[in-house]
Amino acid sequence: MATETRVINVEGMTCGGCVKSVDSAVSQLQGVQSVDVDLEGNKASVTYDASTVAVEAIVEAIEDAGFDASVAAQ
């Protein structure tokens, strides 16, 4: 299993409800193992199985939840 952890920049979060929206949108993706959403830092750290889900799909799930998302530079 090729586990990776990537930081996704998330713009537009303003409260705990936003954090829950991002968390649930990402958590429901197959292959995602953990999500740590940082409201103050405007980011989410996602650990996932790279052979099951692409980081682009994670970004897309966050955008579908109503937020702007992009992969942070490593």
PDB file of N, CA, C and O in Angstrom:
ATOM      1  N   MET A   1       0.842  -1.187   0.000  1.00  0.00           N
ATOM      2  CA  MET A   1       0.000   0.000   0.000  1.00  0.00           C
ATOM      3  C   MET A   1       0.882   1.243   0.000  1.00  0.00           C
ATOM      4  O   MET A   1       1.805   1.346   0.794  1.00  0.00           O
ATOM      5  N   ALA A   2       0.605   2.177  -0.900  1.00  0.00           N
ATOM      6  CA  ALA A   2       1.415   3.397  -1.026  1.00  0.00           C
ATOM      7  C   ALA A   2       0.729   4.541  -0.289  1.00  0.00           C
ATOM      8  O   ALA A   2      -0.018   5.302  -0.877  1.00  0.00           O
ATOM      9  N   THR A   3       0.960   4.613   1.024  1.00  0.00           N
ATOM     10  CA  THR A   3       0.326   5.659   1.813  1.00  0.00           C
ATOM     11  C   THR A   3       1.082   6.969   1.673  1.00  0.00           C
ATOM     12  O   THR A   3       2.305   6.998   1.780  1.00  0.00           O
ATOM     13  N   GLU A   4       0.334   8.030   1.394  1.00  0.00           N
ATOM     14  CA  GLU A   4       0.917   9.364   1.291  1.00  0.00           C
ATOM     15  C   GLU A   4       0.139  10.311   2.183  1.00  0.00           C
ATOM     16  O   GLU A   4      -1.043  10.107   2.438  1.00  0.00           O
ATOM     17  N   THR A   5       0.809  11.357   2.657  1.00  0.00           N
ATOM     18  CA  THR A   5       0.137  12.433   3.374  1.00  0.00           C
ATOM     19  C   THR A   5       0.438  13.724   2.638  1.00  0.00           C
ATOM     20  O   THR A   5       1.595  14.040   2.377  1.00  0.00           O
ATOM     21  N   ARG A   6      -0.615  14.425   2.263  1.00  0.00           N
ATOM     22  CA  ARG A   6      -0.458  15.689   1.544  1.00  0.00           C
ATOM     23  C   ARG A   6      -1.251  16.773   2.254  1.00  0.00           C
ATOM     24  O   ARG A   6      -2.298  16.492   2.851  1.00  0.00           O
ATOM     25  N   VAL A   7      -0.758  17.989   2.162  1.00  0.00           N
ATOM     26  CA  VAL A   7      -1.473  19.136   2.711  1.00  0.00           C
ATOM     27  C   VAL A   7      -2.219  19.814   1.564  1.00  0.00           C
ATOM     28  O   VAL A   7      -1.650  20.075   0.508  1.00  0.00           O
ATOM     29  N   ILE A   8      -3.503  20.049   1.792  1.00  0.00           N
ATOM     30  CA  ILE A   8      -4.348  20.713   0.811  1.00  0.00           C
ATOM     31  C   ILE A   8      -4.716  22.082   1.375  1.00  0.00           C
ATOM     32  O   ILE A   8      -5.225  22.174   2.500  1.00  0.00           O
ATOM     33  N   ASN A   9      -4.441  23.142   0.625  1.00  0.00           N
ATOM     34  CA  ASN A   9      -4.870  24.480   1.039  1.00  0.00           C
ATOM     35  C   ASN A   9      -6.368  24.580   0.790  1.00  0.00           C
ATOM     36  O   ASN A   9      -6.846  24.224  -0.289  1.00  0.00           O
ATOM     37  N   VAL A  10      -7.111  25.060   1.796  1.00  0.00           N
ATOM     38  CA  VAL A  10      -8.563  25.177   1.676  1.00  0.00           C
ATOM     39  C   VAL A  10      -8.961  26.615   2.002  1.00  0.00           C
ATOM     40  O   VAL A  10      -8.734  27.080   3.117  1.00  0.00           O
ATOM     41  N   GLU A  11      -9.531  27.302   1.023  1.00  0.00           N
ATOM     42  CA  GLU A  11      -9.976  28.684   1.222  1.00  0.00           C
ATOM     43  C   GLU A  11     -11.492  28.719   1.389  1.00  0.00           C
ATOM     44  O   GLU A  11     -12.210  27.978   0.723  1.00  0.00           O
ATOM     45  N   GLY A  12     -11.958  29.592   2.261  1.00  0.00           N
ATOM     46  CA  GLY A  12     -13.400  29.777   2.414  1.00  0.00           C
ATOM     47  C   GLY A  12     -13.979  29.186   3.689  1.00  0.00           C
ATOM     48  O   GLY A  12     -15.167  29.330   3.942  1.00  0.00           O
ATOM     49  N   MET A  13     -13.155  28.513   4.500  1.00  0.00           N
ATOM     50  CA  MET A  13     -13.663  27.972   5.761  1.00  0.00           C
ATOM     51  C   MET A  13     -13.752  29.105   6.792  1.00  0.00           C
ATOM     52  O   MET A  13     -12.805  29.867   6.952  1.00  0.00           O
ATOM     53  N   THR A  14     -14.899  29.187   7.474  1.00  0.00           N
ATOM     54  CA  THR A  14     -15.083  30.253   8.460  1.00  0.00           C
ATOM     55  C   THR A  14     -15.469  29.750   9.843  1.00  0.00           C
ATOM     56  O   THR A  14     -15.432  30.515  10.797  1.00  0.00           O
ATOM     57  N   CYS A  15     -15.856  28.480   9.947  1.00  0.00           N
ATOM     58  CA  CYS A  15     -16.344  27.996  11.247  1.00  0.00           C
ATOM     59  C   CYS A  15     -16.184  26.482  11.350  1.00  0.00           C
ATOM     60  O   CYS A  15     -15.757  25.816  10.417  1.00  0.00           O
ATOM     61  N   GLY A  16     -16.574  25.955  12.494  1.00  0.00           N
ATOM     62  CA  GLY A  16     -16.502  24.515  12.720  1.00  0.00           C
ATOM     63  C   GLY A  16     -17.364  23.720  11.760  1.00  0.00           C
ATOM     64  O   GLY A  16     -17.035  22.593  11.409  1.00  0.00           O
ATOM     65  N   GLY A  17     -18.465  24.302  11.318  1.00  0.00           N
ATOM     66  CA  GLY A  17     -19.326  23.623  10.349  1.00  0.00           C
ATOM     67  C   GLY A  17     -18.607  23.413   9.026  1.00  0.00           C
ATOM     68  O   GLY A  17     -18.771  22.384   8.374  1.00  0.00           O
ATOM     69  N   CYS A  18     -17.799  24.424   8.643  1.00  0.00           N
ATOM     70  CA  CYS A  18     -17.007  24.301   7.417  1.00  0.00           C
ATOM     71  C   CYS A  18     -15.997  23.169   7.549  1.00  0.00           C
ATOM     72  O   CYS A  18     -15.797  22.389   6.626  1.00  0.00           O
ATOM     73  N   VAL A  19     -15.368  23.097   8.724  1.00  0.00           N
ATOM     74  CA  VAL A  19     -14.393  22.033   8.980  1.00  0.00           C
ATOM     75  C   VAL A  19     -15.063  20.673   8.834  1.00  0.00           C
ATOM     76  O   VAL A  19     -14.528  19.771   8.191  1.00  0.00           O
ATOM     77  N   LYS A  20     -16.266  20.524   9.381  1.00  0.00           N
ATOM     78  CA  LYS A  20     -16.994  19.256   9.285  1.00  0.00           C
ATOM     79  C   LYS A  20     -17.340  18.932   7.838  1.00  0.00           C
ATOM     80  O   LYS A  20     -17.283  17.783   7.419  1.00  0.00           O
ATOM     81  N   SER A  21     -17.713  19.961   7.063  1.00  0.00           N
ATOM     82  CA  SER A  21     -18.039  19.745   5.646  1.00  0.00           C
ATOM     83  C   SER A  21     -16.838  19.209   4.884  1.00  0.00           C
ATOM     84  O   SER A  21     -16.954  18.261   4.110  1.00  0.00           O
ATOM     85  N   VAL A  22     -15.685  19.830   5.099  1.00  0.00           N
ATOM     86  CA  VAL A  22     -14.459  19.387   4.420  1.00  0.00           C
ATOM     87  C   VAL A  22     -14.094  17.984   4.887  1.00  0.00           C
ATOM     88  O   VAL A  22     -13.785  17.107   4.083  1.00  0.00           O
ATOM     89  N   ASP A  23     -14.148  17.773   6.196  1.00  0.00           N
ATOM     90  CA  ASP A  23     -13.797  16.467   6.769  1.00  0.00           C
ATOM     91  C   ASP A  23     -14.665  15.362   6.171  1.00  0.00           C
ATOM     92  O   ASP A  23     -14.159  14.334   5.722  1.00  0.00           O
ATOM     93  N   SER A  24     -15.978  15.576   6.143  1.00  0.00           N
ATOM     94  CA  SER A  24     -16.861  14.512   5.652  1.00  0.00           C
ATOM     95  C   SER A  24     -16.716  14.315   4.141  1.00  0.00           C
ATOM     96  O   SER A  24     -16.781  13.184   3.657  1.00  0.00           O
ATOM     97  N   ALA A  25     -16.489  15.403   3.394  1.00  0.00           N
ATOM     98  CA  ALA A  25     -16.324  15.277   1.937  1.00  0.00           C
ATOM     99  C   ALA A  25     -15.107  14.425   1.608  1.00  0.00           C
ATOM    100  O   ALA A  25     -15.146  13.582   0.705  1.00  0.00           O
ATOM    101  N   VAL A  26     -14.019  14.634   2.348  1.00  0.00           N
ATOM    102  CA  VAL A  26     -12.785  13.889   2.075  1.00  0.00           C
ATOM    103  C   VAL A  26     -12.857  12.478   2.655  1.00  0.00           C
ATOM    104  O   VAL A  26     -12.432  11.517   2.027  1.00  0.00           O
ATOM    105  N   SER A  27     -13.425  12.352   3.847  1.00  0.00           N
ATOM    106  CA  SER A  27     -13.478  11.051   4.527  1.00  0.00           C
ATOM    107  C   SER A  27     -14.256  10.003   3.743  1.00  0.00           C
ATOM    108  O   SER A  27     -13.975   8.816   3.849  1.00  0.00           O
ATOM    109  N   GLN A  28     -15.236  10.440   2.958  1.00  0.00           N
ATOM    110  CA  GLN A  28     -16.060   9.464   2.231  1.00  0.00           C
ATOM    111  C   GLN A  28     -15.371   8.899   0.993  1.00  0.00           C
ATOM    112  O   GLN A  28     -15.853   7.948   0.395  1.00  0.00           O
ATOM    113  N   LEU A  29     -14.227   9.471   0.614  1.00  0.00           N
ATOM    114  CA  LEU A  29     -13.495   8.945  -0.535  1.00  0.00           C
ATOM    115  C   LEU A  29     -12.819   7.624  -0.180  1.00  0.00           C
ATOM    116  O   LEU A  29     -12.197   7.518   0.874  1.00  0.00           O
ATOM    117  N   GLN A  30     -12.945   6.656  -1.072  1.00  0.00           N
ATOM    118  CA  GLN A  30     -12.297   5.369  -0.843  1.00  0.00           C
ATOM    119  C   GLN A  30     -10.785   5.564  -0.886  1.00  0.00           C
ATOM    120  O   GLN A  30     -10.261   6.242  -1.761  1.00  0.00           O
ATOM    121  N   GLY A  31     -10.084   4.992   0.087  1.00  0.00           N
ATOM    122  CA  GLY A  31      -8.631   5.095   0.133  1.00  0.00           C
ATOM    123  C   GLY A  31      -8.124   6.140   1.113  1.00  0.00           C
ATOM    124  O   GLY A  31      -6.958   6.123   1.485  1.00  0.00           O
ATOM    125  N   VAL A  32      -9.003   7.057   1.540  1.00  0.00           N
ATOM    126  CA  VAL A  32      -8.582   8.075   2.513  1.00  0.00           C
ATOM    127  C   VAL A  32      -8.561   7.446   3.898  1.00  0.00           C
ATOM    128  O   VAL A  32      -9.526   6.817   4.320  1.00  0.00           O
ATOM    129  N   GLN A  33      -7.433   7.597   4.596  1.00  0.00           N
ATOM    130  CA  GLN A  33      -7.285   6.987   5.911  1.00  0.00           C
ATOM    131  C   GLN A  33      -7.526   7.966   7.043  1.00  0.00           C
ATOM    132  O   GLN A  33      -8.094   7.607   8.063  1.00  0.00           O
ATOM    133  N   SER A  34      -7.078   9.207   6.882  1.00  0.00           N
ATOM    134  CA  SER A  34      -7.331  10.199   7.922  1.00  0.00           C
ATOM    135  C   SER A  34      -7.329  11.598   7.323  1.00  0.00           C
ATOM    136  O   SER A  34      -6.691  11.850   6.296  1.00  0.00           O
ATOM    137  N   VAL A  35      -8.073  12.483   7.986  1.00  0.00           N
ATOM    138  CA  VAL A  35      -8.170  13.876   7.567  1.00  0.00           C
ATOM    139  C   VAL A  35      -8.015  14.730   8.815  1.00  0.00           C
ATOM    140  O   VAL A  35      -8.680  14.486   9.818  1.00  0.00           O
ATOM    141  N   ASP A  36      -7.132  15.726   8.758  1.00  0.00           N
ATOM    142  CA  ASP A  36      -6.971  16.664   9.869  1.00  0.00           C
ATOM    143  C   ASP A  36      -7.142  18.062   9.293  1.00  0.00           C
ATOM    144  O   ASP A  36      -6.263  18.561   8.599  1.00  0.00           O
ATOM    145  N   VAL A  37      -8.309  18.679   9.560  1.00  0.00           N
ATOM    146  CA  VAL A  37      -8.624  19.988   9.005  1.00  0.00           C
ATOM    147  C   VAL A  37      -8.238  21.068  10.007  1.00  0.00           C
ATOM    148  O   VAL A  37      -8.619  21.004  11.171  1.00  0.00           O
ATOM    149  N   ASP A  38      -7.469  22.049   9.543  1.00  0.00           N
ATOM    150  CA  ASP A  38      -6.995  23.155  10.380  1.00  0.00           C
ATOM    151  C   ASP A  38      -7.698  24.429   9.934  1.00  0.00           C
ATOM    152  O   ASP A  38      -7.355  25.003   8.901  1.00  0.00           O
ATOM    153  N   LEU A  39      -8.700  24.865  10.716  1.00  0.00           N
ATOM    154  CA  LEU A  39      -9.488  26.044  10.368  1.00  0.00           C
ATOM    155  C   LEU A  39      -8.621  27.297  10.311  1.00  0.00           C
ATOM    156  O   LEU A  39      -8.658  28.052   9.345  1.00  0.00           O
ATOM    157  N   GLU A  40      -7.817  27.521  11.337  1.00  0.00           N
ATOM    158  CA  GLU A  40      -6.990  28.731  11.389  1.00  0.00           C
ATOM    159  C   GLU A  40      -5.918  28.752  10.311  1.00  0.00           C
ATOM    160  O   GLU A  40      -5.573  29.804   9.782  1.00  0.00           O
ATOM    161  N   GLY A  41      -5.383  27.582   9.978  1.00  0.00           N
ATOM    162  CA  GLY A  41      -4.339  27.503   8.963  1.00  0.00           C
ATOM    163  C   GLY A  41      -4.863  27.394   7.547  1.00  0.00           C
ATOM    164  O   GLY A  41      -4.098  27.376   6.593  1.00  0.00           O
ATOM    165  N   ASN A  42      -6.209  27.289   7.409  1.00  0.00           N
ATOM    166  CA  ASN A  42      -6.837  27.143   6.090  1.00  0.00           C
ATOM    167  C   ASN A  42      -6.244  25.992   5.299  1.00  0.00           C
ATOM    168  O   ASN A  42      -5.866  26.131   4.137  1.00  0.00           O
ATOM    169  N   LYS A  43      -6.145  24.827   5.964  1.00  0.00           N
ATOM    170  CA  LYS A  43      -5.575  23.681   5.266  1.00  0.00           C
ATOM    171  C   LYS A  43      -6.117  22.382   5.850  1.00  0.00           C
ATOM    172  O   LYS A  43      -6.682  22.359   6.936  1.00  0.00           O
ATOM    173  N   ALA A  44      -5.907  21.325   5.098  1.00  0.00           N
ATOM    174  CA  ALA A  44      -6.278  19.987   5.542  1.00  0.00           C
ATOM    175  C   ALA A  44      -5.114  19.055   5.232  1.00  0.00           C
ATOM    176  O   ALA A  44      -4.556  19.092   4.140  1.00  0.00           O
ATOM    177  N   SER A  45      -4.740  18.253   6.222  1.00  0.00           N
ATOM    178  CA  SER A  45      -3.705  17.247   6.020  1.00  0.00           C
ATOM    179  C   SER A  45      -4.418  15.912   5.821  1.00  0.00           C
ATOM    180  O   SER A  45      -5.192  15.486   6.686  1.00  0.00           O
ATOM    181  N   VAL A  46      -4.180  15.297   4.681  1.00  0.00           N
ATOM    182  CA  VAL A  46      -4.908  14.082   4.316  1.00  0.00           C
ATOM    183  C   VAL A  46      -3.921  12.936   4.118  1.00  0.00           C
ATOM    184  O   VAL A  46      -2.965  13.056   3.357  1.00  0.00           O
ATOM    185  N   THR A  47      -4.163  11.831   4.820  1.00  0.00           N
ATOM    186  CA  THR A  47      -3.377  10.614   4.636  1.00  0.00           C
ATOM    187  C   THR A  47      -4.246   9.640   3.845  1.00  0.00           C
ATOM    188  O   THR A  47      -5.396   9.387   4.208  1.00  0.00           O
ATOM    189  N   TYR A  48      -3.684   9.124   2.753  1.00  0.00           N
ATOM    190  CA  TYR A  48      -4.477   8.289   1.848  1.00  0.00           C
ATOM    191  C   TYR A  48      -3.610   7.262   1.141  1.00  0.00           C
ATOM    192  O   TYR A  48      -2.386   7.370   1.124  1.00  0.00           O
ATOM    193  N   ASP A  49      -4.286   6.275   0.571  1.00  0.00           N
ATOM    194  CA  ASP A  49      -3.625   5.240  -0.217  1.00  0.00           C
ATOM    195  C   ASP A  49      -3.559   5.733  -1.661  1.00  0.00           C
ATOM    196  O   ASP A  49      -4.577   5.799  -2.345  1.00  0.00           O
ATOM    197  N   ALA A  50      -2.369   6.108  -2.095  1.00  0.00           N
ATOM    198  CA  ALA A  50      -2.194   6.705  -3.427  1.00  0.00           C
ATOM    199  C   ALA A  50      -2.547   5.743  -4.560  1.00  0.00           C
ATOM    200  O   ALA A  50      -2.815   6.176  -5.676  1.00  0.00           O
ATOM    201  N   SER A  51      -2.561   4.450  -4.280  1.00  0.00           N
ATOM    202  CA  SER A  51      -2.927   3.503  -5.334  1.00  0.00           C
ATOM    203  C   SER A  51      -4.444   3.402  -5.493  1.00  0.00           C
ATOM    204  O   SER A  51      -4.932   2.832  -6.462  1.00  0.00           O
ATOM    205  N   THR A  52      -5.193   3.967  -4.537  1.00  0.00           N
ATOM    206  CA  THR A  52      -6.657   3.907  -4.575  1.00  0.00           C
ATOM    207  C   THR A  52      -7.283   5.233  -4.969  1.00  0.00           C
ATOM    208  O   THR A  52      -8.256   5.271  -5.716  1.00  0.00           O
ATOM    209  N   VAL A  53      -6.731   6.337  -4.478  1.00  0.00           N
ATOM    210  CA  VAL A  53      -7.317   7.656  -4.742  1.00  0.00           C
ATOM    211  C   VAL A  53      -6.216   8.652  -5.091  1.00  0.00           C
ATOM    212  O   VAL A  53      -5.145   8.632  -4.492  1.00  0.00           O
ATOM    213  N   ALA A  54      -6.486   9.497  -6.074  1.00  0.00           N
ATOM    214  CA  ALA A  54      -5.522  10.517  -6.497  1.00  0.00           C
ATOM    215  C   ALA A  54      -5.735  11.791  -5.695  1.00  0.00           C
ATOM    216  O   ALA A  54      -6.857  12.090  -5.284  1.00  0.00           O
ATOM    217  N   VAL A  55      -4.668  12.539  -5.481  1.00  0.00           N
ATOM    218  CA  VAL A  55      -4.779  13.791  -4.735  1.00  0.00           C
ATOM    219  C   VAL A  55      -5.734  14.752  -5.452  1.00  0.00           C
ATOM    220  O   VAL A  55      -6.441  15.527  -4.809  1.00  0.00           O
ATOM    221  N   GLU A  56      -5.815  14.666  -6.772  1.00  0.00           N
ATOM    222  CA  GLU A  56      -6.740  15.524  -7.524  1.00  0.00           C
ATOM    223  C   GLU A  56      -8.194  15.241  -7.147  1.00  0.00           C
ATOM    224  O   GLU A  56      -9.022  16.158  -7.121  1.00  0.00           O
ATOM    225  N   ALA A  57      -8.496  13.978  -6.844  1.00  0.00           N
ATOM    226  CA  ALA A  57      -9.856  13.624  -6.435  1.00  0.00           C
ATOM    227  C   ALA A  57     -10.178  14.206  -5.058  1.00  0.00           C
ATOM    228  O   ALA A  57     -11.320  14.582  -4.786  1.00  0.00           O
ATOM    229  N   ILE A  58      -9.176  14.288  -4.203  1.00  0.00           N
ATOM    230  CA  ILE A  58      -9.365  14.876  -2.877  1.00  0.00           C
ATOM    231  C   ILE A  58      -9.653  16.377  -3.014  1.00  0.00           C
ATOM    232  O   ILE A  58     -10.582  16.907  -2.404  1.00  0.00           O
ATOM    233  N   VAL A  59      -8.867  17.048  -3.858  1.00  0.00           N
ATOM    234  CA  VAL A  59      -9.089  18.476  -4.122  1.00  0.00           C
ATOM    235  C   VAL A  59     -10.488  18.690  -4.690  1.00  0.00           C
ATOM    236  O   VAL A  59     -11.224  19.591  -4.265  1.00  0.00           O
ATOM    237  N   GLU A  60     -10.883  17.837  -5.629  1.00  0.00           N
ATOM    238  CA  GLU A  60     -12.194  17.960  -6.254  1.00  0.00           C
ATOM    239  C   GLU A  60     -13.318  17.774  -5.238  1.00  0.00           C
ATOM    240  O   GLU A  60     -14.327  18.488  -5.276  1.00  0.00           O
ATOM    241  N   ALA A  61     -13.155  16.836  -4.300  1.00  0.00           N
ATOM    242  CA  ALA A  61     -14.178  16.604  -3.280  1.00  0.00           C
ATOM    243  C   ALA A  61     -14.353  17.838  -2.395  1.00  0.00           C
ATOM    244  O   ALA A  61     -15.475  18.204  -2.030  1.00  0.00           O
ATOM    245  N   ILE A  62     -13.244  18.491  -2.067  1.00  0.00           N
ATOM    246  CA  ILE A  62     -13.311  19.708  -1.245  1.00  0.00           C
ATOM    247  C   ILE A  62     -13.991  20.825  -2.036  1.00  0.00           C
ATOM    248  O   ILE A  62     -14.843  21.552  -1.498  1.00  0.00           O
ATOM    249  N   GLU A  63     -13.651  20.948  -3.316  1.00  0.00           N
ATOM    250  CA  GLU A  63     -14.281  21.972  -4.154  1.00  0.00           C
ATOM    251  C   GLU A  63     -15.774  21.701  -4.317  1.00  0.00           C
ATOM    252  O   GLU A  63     -16.585  22.632  -4.304  1.00  0.00           O
ATOM    253  N   ASP A  64     -16.145  20.424  -4.439  1.00  0.00           N
ATOM    254  CA  ASP A  64     -17.558  20.070  -4.558  1.00  0.00           C
ATOM    255  C   ASP A  64     -18.328  20.412  -3.291  1.00  0.00           C
ATOM    256  O   ASP A  64     -19.539  20.624  -3.331  1.00  0.00           O
ATOM    257  N   ALA A  65     -17.629  20.472  -2.154  1.00  0.00           N
ATOM    258  CA  ALA A  65     -18.260  20.844  -0.886  1.00  0.00           C
ATOM    259  C   ALA A  65     -18.406  22.363  -0.763  1.00  0.00           C
ATOM    260  O   ALA A  65     -18.971  22.843   0.214  1.00  0.00           O
ATOM    261  N   GLY A  66     -17.864  23.109  -1.731  1.00  0.00           N
ATOM    262  CA  GLY A  66     -18.079  24.545  -1.743  1.00  0.00           C
ATOM    263  C   GLY A  66     -16.890  25.398  -1.359  1.00  0.00           C
ATOM    264  O   GLY A  66     -17.036  26.583  -1.067  1.00  0.00           O
ATOM    265  N   PHE A  67     -15.711  24.807  -1.355  1.00  0.00           N
ATOM    266  CA  PHE A  67     -14.505  25.549  -0.955  1.00  0.00           C
ATOM    267  C   PHE A  67     -13.495  25.543  -2.095  1.00  0.00           C
ATOM    268  O   PHE A  67     -13.526  24.677  -2.956  1.00  0.00           O
ATOM    269  N   ASP A  68     -12.591  26.514  -2.069  1.00  0.00           N
ATOM    270  CA  ASP A  68     -11.489  26.517  -3.021  1.00  0.00           C
ATOM    271  C   ASP A  68     -10.357  25.679  -2.438  1.00  0.00           C
ATOM    272  O   ASP A  68     -10.004  25.864  -1.280  1.00  0.00           O
ATOM    273  N   ALA A  69      -9.816  24.783  -3.224  1.00  0.00           N
ATOM    274  CA  ALA A  69      -8.783  23.887  -2.716  1.00  0.00           C
ATOM    275  C   ALA A  69      -7.642  23.764  -3.719  1.00  0.00           C
ATOM    276  O   ALA A  69      -7.861  23.819  -4.923  1.00  0.00           O
ATOM    277  N   SER A  70      -6.436  23.596  -3.190  1.00  0.00           N
ATOM    278  CA  SER A  70      -5.273  23.361  -4.034  1.00  0.00           C
ATOM    279  C   SER A  70      -4.225  22.610  -3.214  1.00  0.00           C
ATOM    280  O   SER A  70      -4.181  22.736  -1.994  1.00  0.00           O
ATOM    281  N   VAL A  71      -3.414  21.831  -3.900  1.00  0.00           N
ATOM    282  CA  VAL A  71      -2.373  21.065  -3.235  1.00  0.00           C
ATOM    283  C   VAL A  71      -1.259  22.022  -2.826  1.00  0.00           C
ATOM    284  O   VAL A  71      -0.781  22.810  -3.643  1.00  0.00           O
ATOM    285  N   ALA A  72      -0.867  21.973  -1.553  1.00  0.00           N
ATOM    286  CA  ALA A  72       0.217  22.835  -1.062  1.00  0.00           C
ATOM    287  C   ALA A  72       1.544  22.343  -1.610  1.00  0.00           C
ATOM    288  O   ALA A  72       1.740  21.145  -1.820  1.00  0.00           O
ATOM    289  N   ALA A  73       2.452  23.270  -1.831  1.00  0.00           N
ATOM    290  CA  ALA A  73       3.798  22.897  -2.268  1.00  0.00           C
ATOM    291  C   ALA A  73       4.472  22.108  -1.160  1.00  0.00           C
ATOM    292  O   ALA A  73       4.300  22.405   0.017  1.00  0.00           O
ATOM    293  N   GLN A  74       5.192  21.073  -1.553  1.00  0.00           N
ATOM    294  CA  GLN A  74       5.829  20.231  -0.533  1.00  0.00           C
ATOM    295  C   GLN A  74       7.141  20.799  -0.101  1.00  0.00           C
ATOM    296  O   GLN A  74       7.819  21.437  -0.820  1.00  0.00           O
TER     297      GLN A  74
END
